[in-house]
Structure formats: C-alpha cells, structure tokens
C-alpha cells in the first residue's frame, strides 16, 4: 500500500472512493435518496476544487496496481477559531480494503502533516451512528461535543472528537 500526496489527476479516483464509501458507510444512517443521488462526476469536480485550492492536505492510498482505495484530507475549517488547531476533514477507504491498516497509515501521514504545520489540537466530526468513531477513539481521540445536522430533513447527531497530543 502506497500513501502519497494527491494531485489533480487523482480527483476521479478520490471521487469514486468518496461516493462508494458514503454508500456503504452511511447506508441506513443517511437517507437512501441522498446516497442514491451522489455521483462520481460531482465528487470528482469537488475534489478538483479541493486539490486546486491548496488550503488543505490531501493524501491517497494506492493498492499495488495504482488504484486509489482510500484518501484523507485535513487542514483548518473556517469555523475552527482555536489557535494552533486543525481538522481531519475526511478519511474514507473502500469497504473491501478496510481492516487492513490503510486507515492507520493515512492517519499517521495526516498527523505528521499536522505536526509539521504546528497544530497541537486536531478535531474530527463523525456521525454518532457511524462506527468509525471507534477507530478515532482507538487512535486516541476523545469526545469533545455534539451537535445536530440535517440531511434531507433527517436530523442526525454529529459528534466532535479531538486529539490534544498528536
């Protein structure tokens, strides 16, 4: 498994992982209509914009054949006003590659970046019903606060975790 910084040509592969991961991870949590309306093309455009903006660090995980099987991104959300703090904004891995250490490799690379840019606190948001919260907890994140978000008129509990020693 190879972890490397993303470039514009990765946007299509990232978009595919993003859509496929949402559909498996959030099935039964997020409304089906929302998940069914996700498209590779829209996510590819989103990731072209994200990569072009260069205000966040985006990495990909490639398998032996060079296929993107996961990605992570981070930086500082505009809503994050805490000094020397950043945000893990996404980490998604294709379902068939989960449980193989890909997430750990992505997290280690992201945390190296966070240390490099001087962040000493990192926040991550996760839906309460998403079992990924256990991955974050195993990686040392602690519960910080909760809020409610709405996706297609469905209210969902969003948990915010943080790391204070990265």
PDB file of C-alpha atoms in Angstrom:
ATOM      1  CA  UNK A   1       0.000   0.000   0.000  1.00  0.00           C
ATOM      2  CA  UNK A   2       1.418   3.354  -1.033  1.00  0.00           C
ATOM      3  CA  UNK A   3       0.436   6.629   0.674  1.00  0.00           C
ATOM      4  CA  UNK A   4       1.195   9.835  -1.213  1.00  0.00           C
ATOM      5  CA  UNK A   5       0.005  13.398  -1.616  1.00  0.00           C
ATOM      6  CA  UNK A   6      -2.893  13.806  -4.044  1.00  0.00           C
ATOM      7  CA  UNK A   7      -2.721  15.691  -7.319  1.00  0.00           C
ATOM      8  CA  UNK A   8      -5.379  16.863  -9.791  1.00  0.00           C
ATOM      9  CA  UNK A   9      -5.242  13.621 -11.777  1.00  0.00           C
ATOM     10  CA  UNK A  10      -6.391  11.785  -8.614  1.00  0.00           C
ATOM     11  CA  UNK A  11      -9.715  13.649  -8.409  1.00  0.00           C
ATOM     12  CA  UNK A  12     -11.626  10.963 -10.314  1.00  0.00           C
ATOM     13  CA  UNK A  13     -10.300   8.130  -8.133  1.00  0.00           C
ATOM     14  CA  UNK A  14     -10.928  10.112  -4.949  1.00  0.00           C
ATOM     15  CA  UNK A  15     -14.454  10.914  -6.132  1.00  0.00           C
ATOM     16  CA  UNK A  16     -15.175   7.231  -6.731  1.00  0.00           C
ATOM     17  CA  UNK A  17     -13.891   6.232  -3.287  1.00  0.00           C
ATOM     18  CA  UNK A  18     -15.870   9.095  -1.750  1.00  0.00           C
ATOM     19  CA  UNK A  19     -19.182   8.024  -3.322  1.00  0.00           C
ATOM     20  CA  UNK A  20     -18.691   4.280  -2.793  1.00  0.00           C
ATOM     21  CA  UNK A  21     -17.600   4.791   0.822  1.00  0.00           C
ATOM     22  CA  UNK A  22     -20.555   7.034   1.605  1.00  0.00           C
ATOM     23  CA  UNK A  23     -22.928   4.439   0.157  1.00  0.00           C
ATOM     24  CA  UNK A  24     -21.525   1.618   2.312  1.00  0.00           C
ATOM     25  CA  UNK A  25     -20.663   3.596   5.450  1.00  0.00           C
ATOM     26  CA  UNK A  26     -23.850   5.633   5.711  1.00  0.00           C
ATOM     27  CA  UNK A  27     -26.407   3.076   4.466  1.00  0.00           C
ATOM     28  CA  UNK A  28     -29.221   3.077   6.998  1.00  0.00           C
ATOM     29  CA  UNK A  29     -27.898   6.279   8.594  1.00  0.00           C
ATOM     30  CA  UNK A  30     -28.254   8.917   5.865  1.00  0.00           C
ATOM     31  CA  UNK A  31     -31.438   8.912   3.744  1.00  0.00           C
ATOM     32  CA  UNK A  32     -31.214   6.480   0.807  1.00  0.00           C
ATOM     33  CA  UNK A  33     -32.367   9.170  -1.620  1.00  0.00           C
ATOM     34  CA  UNK A  34     -29.376  11.316  -0.678  1.00  0.00           C
ATOM     35  CA  UNK A  35     -26.936   8.411  -1.127  1.00  0.00           C
ATOM     36  CA  UNK A  36     -28.516   7.345  -4.424  1.00  0.00           C
ATOM     37  CA  UNK A  37     -28.108  10.857  -5.816  1.00  0.00           C
ATOM     38  CA  UNK A  38     -24.362  11.011  -5.181  1.00  0.00           C
ATOM     39  CA  UNK A  39     -22.425  10.888  -8.443  1.00  0.00           C
ATOM     40  CA  UNK A  40     -18.815  10.249  -9.320  1.00  0.00           C
ATOM     41  CA  UNK A  41     -18.833  13.284 -11.606  1.00  0.00           C
ATOM     42  CA  UNK A  42     -19.975  15.718  -8.902  1.00  0.00           C
ATOM     43  CA  UNK A  43     -17.469  14.349  -6.392  1.00  0.00           C
ATOM     44  CA  UNK A  44     -14.683  14.493  -8.976  1.00  0.00           C
ATOM     45  CA  UNK A  45     -15.440  18.210  -9.511  1.00  0.00           C
ATOM     46  CA  UNK A  46     -15.485  18.746  -5.735  1.00  0.00           C
ATOM     47  CA  UNK A  47     -12.063  17.124  -5.396  1.00  0.00           C
ATOM     48  CA  UNK A  48     -10.614  19.045  -8.352  1.00  0.00           C
ATOM     49  CA  UNK A  49     -11.625  22.208  -6.483  1.00  0.00           C
ATOM     50  CA  UNK A  50     -10.292  20.914  -3.147  1.00  0.00           C
ATOM     51  CA  UNK A  51      -6.927  19.903  -4.589  1.00  0.00           C
ATOM     52  CA  UNK A  52      -6.634  23.131  -6.600  1.00  0.00           C
ATOM     53  CA  UNK A  53      -7.386  25.286  -3.559  1.00  0.00           C
ATOM     54  CA  UNK A  54      -4.265  24.020  -1.772  1.00  0.00           C
ATOM     55  CA  UNK A  55      -5.608  25.072   1.632  1.00  0.00           C
ATOM     56  CA  UNK A  56      -5.745  21.515   2.839  1.00  0.00           C
ATOM     57  CA  UNK A  57      -3.529  18.468   2.790  1.00  0.00           C
ATOM     58  CA  UNK A  58      -4.974  15.599   0.736  1.00  0.00           C
ATOM     59  CA  UNK A  59      -3.408  12.154   0.538  1.00  0.00           C
ATOM     60  CA  UNK A  60      -4.368   8.944  -1.207  1.00  0.00           C
ATOM     61  CA  UNK A  61      -3.776   5.262  -0.558  1.00  0.00           C
ATOM     62  CA  UNK A  62      -2.997   3.205  -3.652  1.00  0.00           C
ATOM     63  CA  UNK A  63      -3.009  -0.557  -3.966  1.00  0.00           C
ATOM     64  CA  UNK A  64      -0.292  -2.482  -5.819  1.00  0.00           C
ATOM     65  CA  UNK A  65      -1.956  -1.761  -9.183  1.00  0.00           C
ATOM     66  CA  UNK A  66      -2.050   2.005  -8.557  1.00  0.00           C
ATOM     67  CA  UNK A  67      -5.811   2.134  -7.883  1.00  0.00           C
ATOM     68  CA  UNK A  68      -6.894   4.666  -5.264  1.00  0.00           C
ATOM     69  CA  UNK A  69      -8.559   2.688  -2.453  1.00  0.00           C
ATOM     70  CA  UNK A  70      -8.687   5.401   0.209  1.00  0.00           C
ATOM     71  CA  UNK A  71      -7.942   9.020   0.952  1.00  0.00           C
ATOM     72  CA  UNK A  72      -7.761  11.531   3.778  1.00  0.00           C
ATOM     73  CA  UNK A  73      -7.826  15.298   3.950  1.00  0.00           C
ATOM     74  CA  UNK A  74      -7.202  17.890   6.589  1.00  0.00           C
ATOM     75  CA  UNK A  75      -6.455  21.495   7.257  1.00  0.00           C
ATOM     76  CA  UNK A  76      -8.297  24.150   9.193  1.00  0.00           C
ATOM     77  CA  UNK A  77     -12.055  24.632   8.822  1.00  0.00           C
ATOM     78  CA  UNK A  78     -13.195  28.261   8.679  1.00  0.00           C
ATOM     79  CA  UNK A  79     -15.315  27.507  11.755  1.00  0.00           C
ATOM     80  CA  UNK A  80     -12.230  26.419  13.722  1.00  0.00           C
ATOM     81  CA  UNK A  81     -11.101  29.510  15.610  1.00  0.00           C
ATOM     82  CA  UNK A  82      -8.848  27.727  18.100  1.00  0.00           C
ATOM     83  CA  UNK A  83      -5.199  28.731  17.810  1.00  0.00           C
ATOM     84  CA  UNK A  84      -2.767  26.009  16.654  1.00  0.00           C
ATOM     85  CA  UNK A  85      -5.655  23.657  15.873  1.00  0.00           C
ATOM     86  CA  UNK A  86      -6.613  21.856  12.695  1.00  0.00           C
ATOM     87  CA  UNK A  87      -9.233  19.466  11.406  1.00  0.00           C
ATOM     88  CA  UNK A  88      -9.241  15.989   9.961  1.00  0.00           C
ATOM     89  CA  UNK A  89     -11.936  16.720   7.397  1.00  0.00           C
ATOM     90  CA  UNK A  90     -12.250  13.306   5.773  1.00  0.00           C
ATOM     91  CA  UNK A  91     -10.914   9.801   5.730  1.00  0.00           C
ATOM     92  CA  UNK A  92     -12.577   7.209   3.529  1.00  0.00           C
ATOM     93  CA  UNK A  93     -11.495   3.734   2.482  1.00  0.00           C
ATOM     94  CA  UNK A  94     -13.254   1.345   0.135  1.00  0.00           C
ATOM     95  CA  UNK A  95     -15.087  -1.265   2.180  1.00  0.00           C
ATOM     96  CA  UNK A  96     -13.050  -4.187   0.807  1.00  0.00           C
ATOM     97  CA  UNK A  97      -9.811  -2.516   1.984  1.00  0.00           C
ATOM     98  CA  UNK A  98     -10.988  -1.672   5.499  1.00  0.00           C
ATOM     99  CA  UNK A  99      -9.412  -3.524   8.405  1.00  0.00           C
ATOM    100  CA  UNK A 100      -6.071  -3.884   6.583  1.00  0.00           C
ATOM    101  CA  UNK A 101      -4.198  -0.985   8.165  1.00  0.00           C
ATOM    102  CA  UNK A 102      -4.900   1.534   5.400  1.00  0.00           C
ATOM    103  CA  UNK A 103      -6.662   3.905   7.801  1.00  0.00           C
ATOM    104  CA  UNK A 104      -3.788   3.758  10.267  1.00  0.00           C
ATOM    105  CA  UNK A 105      -1.287   4.600   7.517  1.00  0.00           C
ATOM    106  CA  UNK A 106      -3.424   7.523   6.361  1.00  0.00           C
ATOM    107  CA  UNK A 107      -3.803   8.782   9.929  1.00  0.00           C
ATOM    108  CA  UNK A 108      -0.052   8.589  10.629  1.00  0.00           C
ATOM    109  CA  UNK A 109       0.683  10.615   7.493  1.00  0.00           C
ATOM    110  CA  UNK A 110      -2.007  13.187   8.342  1.00  0.00           C
ATOM    111  CA  UNK A 111      -0.688  13.582  11.880  1.00  0.00           C
ATOM    112  CA  UNK A 112       2.857  14.052  10.568  1.00  0.00           C
ATOM    113  CA  UNK A 113       1.489  16.884   8.419  1.00  0.00           C
ATOM    114  CA  UNK A 114      -0.404  18.393  11.368  1.00  0.00           C
ATOM    115  CA  UNK A 115       2.778  18.381  13.479  1.00  0.00           C
ATOM    116  CA  UNK A 116       4.744  19.905  10.598  1.00  0.00           C
ATOM    117  CA  UNK A 117       2.347  22.875  10.307  1.00  0.00           C
ATOM    118  CA  UNK A 118       2.263  23.409  14.074  1.00  0.00           C
ATOM    119  CA  UNK A 119      -1.181  22.106  15.009  1.00  0.00           C
ATOM    120  CA  UNK A 120      -1.292  20.688  18.523  1.00  0.00           C
ATOM    121  CA  UNK A 121      -5.051  20.031  18.637  1.00  0.00           C
ATOM    122  CA  UNK A 122      -6.990  18.225  15.917  1.00  0.00           C
ATOM    123  CA  UNK A 123     -10.767  17.981  15.605  1.00  0.00           C
ATOM    124  CA  UNK A 124     -12.796  15.444  13.647  1.00  0.00           C
ATOM    125  CA  UNK A 125     -16.549  15.238  13.112  1.00  0.00           C
ATOM    126  CA  UNK A 126     -18.317  11.875  12.896  1.00  0.00           C
ATOM    127  CA  UNK A 127     -21.963  10.870  12.852  1.00  0.00           C
ATOM    128  CA  UNK A 128     -22.955   9.212  16.118  1.00  0.00           C
ATOM    129  CA  UNK A 129     -24.281   6.161  14.247  1.00  0.00           C
ATOM    130  CA  UNK A 130     -21.027   5.756  12.295  1.00  0.00           C
ATOM    131  CA  UNK A 131     -18.786   3.072  13.753  1.00  0.00           C
ATOM    132  CA  UNK A 132     -15.724   4.981  12.533  1.00  0.00           C
ATOM    133  CA  UNK A 133     -15.899   6.819  15.856  1.00  0.00           C
ATOM    134  CA  UNK A 134     -14.390   3.682  17.413  1.00  0.00           C
ATOM    135  CA  UNK A 135     -11.428   3.943  15.021  1.00  0.00           C
ATOM    136  CA  UNK A 136     -10.861   7.536  16.157  1.00  0.00           C
ATOM    137  CA  UNK A 137     -11.170   6.516  19.807  1.00  0.00           C
ATOM    138  CA  UNK A 138      -8.655   3.693  19.286  1.00  0.00           C
ATOM    139  CA  UNK A 139      -6.359   6.277  17.723  1.00  0.00           C
ATOM    140  CA  UNK A 140      -6.588   8.376  20.897  1.00  0.00           C
ATOM    141  CA  UNK A 141      -9.382  10.845  20.104  1.00  0.00           C
ATOM    142  CA  UNK A 142     -11.613  11.934  22.967  1.00  0.00           C
ATOM    143  CA  UNK A 143     -15.203  13.137  22.806  1.00  0.00           C
ATOM    144  CA  UNK A 144     -15.437  16.940  22.750  1.00  0.00           C
ATOM    145  CA  UNK A 145     -19.042  17.904  21.975  1.00  0.00           C
ATOM    146  CA  UNK A 146     -22.147  17.038  19.979  1.00  0.00           C
ATOM    147  CA  UNK A 147     -24.415  18.924  17.635  1.00  0.00           C
ATOM    148  CA  UNK A 148     -27.240  18.121  15.265  1.00  0.00           C
ATOM    149  CA  UNK A 149     -27.116  18.347  11.489  1.00  0.00           C
ATOM    150  CA  UNK A 150     -29.863  17.807   8.933  1.00  0.00           C
ATOM    151  CA  UNK A 151     -29.524  15.829   5.711  1.00  0.00           C
ATOM    152  CA  UNK A 152     -32.667  15.805   3.585  1.00  0.00           C
ATOM    153  CA  UNK A 153     -34.917  16.668   6.516  1.00  0.00           C
ATOM    154  CA  UNK A 154     -33.418  13.902   8.688  1.00  0.00           C
ATOM    155  CA  UNK A 155     -31.775  15.117  11.877  1.00  0.00           C
ATOM    156  CA  UNK A 156     -28.532  13.345  12.708  1.00  0.00           C
ATOM    157  CA  UNK A 157     -26.326  13.525  15.782  1.00  0.00           C
ATOM    158  CA  UNK A 158     -22.818  14.693  14.941  1.00  0.00           C
ATOM    159  CA  UNK A 159     -20.058  14.033  17.436  1.00  0.00           C
ATOM    160  CA  UNK A 160     -16.900  16.106  17.549  1.00  0.00           C
ATOM    161  CA  UNK A 161     -13.786  14.378  18.810  1.00  0.00           C
ATOM    162  CA  UNK A 162     -10.384  15.896  19.379  1.00  0.00           C
ATOM    163  CA  UNK A 163      -6.775  14.990  19.864  1.00  0.00           C
ATOM    164  CA  UNK A 164      -4.717  17.258  22.105  1.00  0.00           C
ATOM    165  CA  UNK A 165      -1.467  15.333  21.772  1.00  0.00           C
ATOM    166  CA  UNK A 166      -0.611  14.480  18.235  1.00  0.00           C
TER     167      UNK A 166
END
